Coordinates of C-alpha atoms in Angstrom, one line a residue:
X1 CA 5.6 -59.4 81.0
X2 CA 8.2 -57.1 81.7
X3 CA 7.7 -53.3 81.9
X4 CA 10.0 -50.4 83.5
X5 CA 7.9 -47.3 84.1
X6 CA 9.0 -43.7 84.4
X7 CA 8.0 -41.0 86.3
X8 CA 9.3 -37.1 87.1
X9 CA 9.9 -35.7 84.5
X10 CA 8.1 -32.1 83.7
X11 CA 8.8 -28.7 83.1
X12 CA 11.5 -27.0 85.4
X13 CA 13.7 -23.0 84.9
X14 CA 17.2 -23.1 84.2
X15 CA 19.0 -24.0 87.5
X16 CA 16.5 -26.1 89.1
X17 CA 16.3 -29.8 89.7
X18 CA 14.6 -32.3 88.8
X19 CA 14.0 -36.4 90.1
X20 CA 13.2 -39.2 87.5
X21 CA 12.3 -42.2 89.0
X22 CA 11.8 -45.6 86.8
X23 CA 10.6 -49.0 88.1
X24 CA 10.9 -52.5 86.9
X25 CA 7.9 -55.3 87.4
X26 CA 7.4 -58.5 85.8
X27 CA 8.8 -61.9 85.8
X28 CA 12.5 -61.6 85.6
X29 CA 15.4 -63.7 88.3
X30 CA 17.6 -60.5 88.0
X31 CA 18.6 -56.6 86.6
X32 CA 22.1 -56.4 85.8
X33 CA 23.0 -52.8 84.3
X34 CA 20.1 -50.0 84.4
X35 CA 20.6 -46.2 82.7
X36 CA 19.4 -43.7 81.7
X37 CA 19.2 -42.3 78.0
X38 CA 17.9 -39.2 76.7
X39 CA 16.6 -38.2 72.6
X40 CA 15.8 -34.7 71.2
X41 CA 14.0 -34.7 68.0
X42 CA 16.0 -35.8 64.9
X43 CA 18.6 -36.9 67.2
X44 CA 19.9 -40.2 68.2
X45 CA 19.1 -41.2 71.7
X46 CA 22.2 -41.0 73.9
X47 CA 23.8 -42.5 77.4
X48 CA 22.8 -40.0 79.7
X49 CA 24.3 -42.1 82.7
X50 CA 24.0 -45.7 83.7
X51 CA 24.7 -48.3 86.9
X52 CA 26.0 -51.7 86.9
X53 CA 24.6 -54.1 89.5
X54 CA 27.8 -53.6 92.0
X55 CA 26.8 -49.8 91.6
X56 CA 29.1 -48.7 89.2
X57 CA 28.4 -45.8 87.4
X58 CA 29.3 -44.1 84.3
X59 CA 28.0 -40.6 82.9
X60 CA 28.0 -38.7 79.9
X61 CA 30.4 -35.9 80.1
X62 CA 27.9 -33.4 79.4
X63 CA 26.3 -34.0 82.8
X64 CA 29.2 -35.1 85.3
X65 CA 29.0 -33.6 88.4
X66 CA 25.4 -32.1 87.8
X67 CA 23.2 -35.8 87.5
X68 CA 23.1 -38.7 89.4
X69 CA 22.2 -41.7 89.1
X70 CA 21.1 -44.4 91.5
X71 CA 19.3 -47.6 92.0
X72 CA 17.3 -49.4 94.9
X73 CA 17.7 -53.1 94.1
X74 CA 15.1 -54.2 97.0
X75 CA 12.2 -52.0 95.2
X76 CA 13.5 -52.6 91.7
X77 CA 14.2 -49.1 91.0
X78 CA 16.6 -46.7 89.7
X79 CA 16.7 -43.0 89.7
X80 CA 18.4 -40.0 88.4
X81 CA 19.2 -36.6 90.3
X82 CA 19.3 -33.6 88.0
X83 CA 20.5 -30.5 89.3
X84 CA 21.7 -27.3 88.1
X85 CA 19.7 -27.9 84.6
X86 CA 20.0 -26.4 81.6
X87 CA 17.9 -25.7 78.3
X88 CA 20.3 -28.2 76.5
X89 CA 19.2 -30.9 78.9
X90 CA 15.5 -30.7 77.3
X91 CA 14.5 -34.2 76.0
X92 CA 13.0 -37.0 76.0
X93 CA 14.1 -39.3 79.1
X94 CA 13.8 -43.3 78.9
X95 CA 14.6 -45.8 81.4
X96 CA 16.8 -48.7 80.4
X97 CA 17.4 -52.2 82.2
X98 CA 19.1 -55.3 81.4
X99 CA 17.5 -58.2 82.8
X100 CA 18.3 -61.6 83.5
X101 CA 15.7 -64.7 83.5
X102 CA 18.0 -67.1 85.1
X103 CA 20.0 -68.5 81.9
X104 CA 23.1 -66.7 80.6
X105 CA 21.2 -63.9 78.2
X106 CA 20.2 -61.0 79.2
X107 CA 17.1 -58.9 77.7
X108 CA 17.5 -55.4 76.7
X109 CA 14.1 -53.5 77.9
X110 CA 13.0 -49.6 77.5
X111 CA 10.6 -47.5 79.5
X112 CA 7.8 -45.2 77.6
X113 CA 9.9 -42.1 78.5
X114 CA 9.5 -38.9 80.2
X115 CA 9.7 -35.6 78.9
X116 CA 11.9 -33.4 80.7
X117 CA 11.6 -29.4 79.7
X118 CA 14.2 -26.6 80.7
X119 CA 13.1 -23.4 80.2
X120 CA 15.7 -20.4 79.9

């Protein structure tokens, strides 16, 4: 069983930083893209930022040059960086990770999600 497990999220002032951490245990051969998405209440949950396997990266505009993200394929992991926050960045955070089990699909999983709170 597959699981991807968050962690760092909390309650920080406007203009502070905060480090999410997420990692990925289970039987899998292989994680191919991991992001990050965020959801506020009656919202849709959105791309925050995400990395391919080679380390690409792609974010949302809303948060380039202010978040980033990161991975550590040895420990399974992947991480965002999020500086300079602000109120609007208050949501729920959730892990994403496509992972391979050898054949040619690949399994879309989520973590639990972490809230994140800016205060003004």
């Amino acid at each position: 069983q597959v699981q991807l497990v968050e962690s760092g999220g909390g309650l920080v002032q406007a203009g502070e930083s905060l480090r999410l951490s997420c990692a990925a245990s289970g039987s899998f051969f292989s994680i191919n893209a991991m992001g990050w998405y965020r959801q506020t209440p009656g919202k849709q949950r959105e791309l925050v930022a995400a990395i391919t396997s080679g380390s690409d990266t792609t974010y949302a505009d809303s948060v380039k040059g202010r978040f980033t993200i990161s991975r550590d394929n040895a420990k399974n992991m992947v991480y965002l960086q999020m500086n300079s926050l602000k109120p609007e960045d208050t949501a729920v955070y959730y892990c994403n990770a496509h992972l391979s089990d050898g054949s040619a699909y690949l399994y879309d999983y989520w973590g639990q999600g972490t809230q994140v709170t800016v205060s003004s």
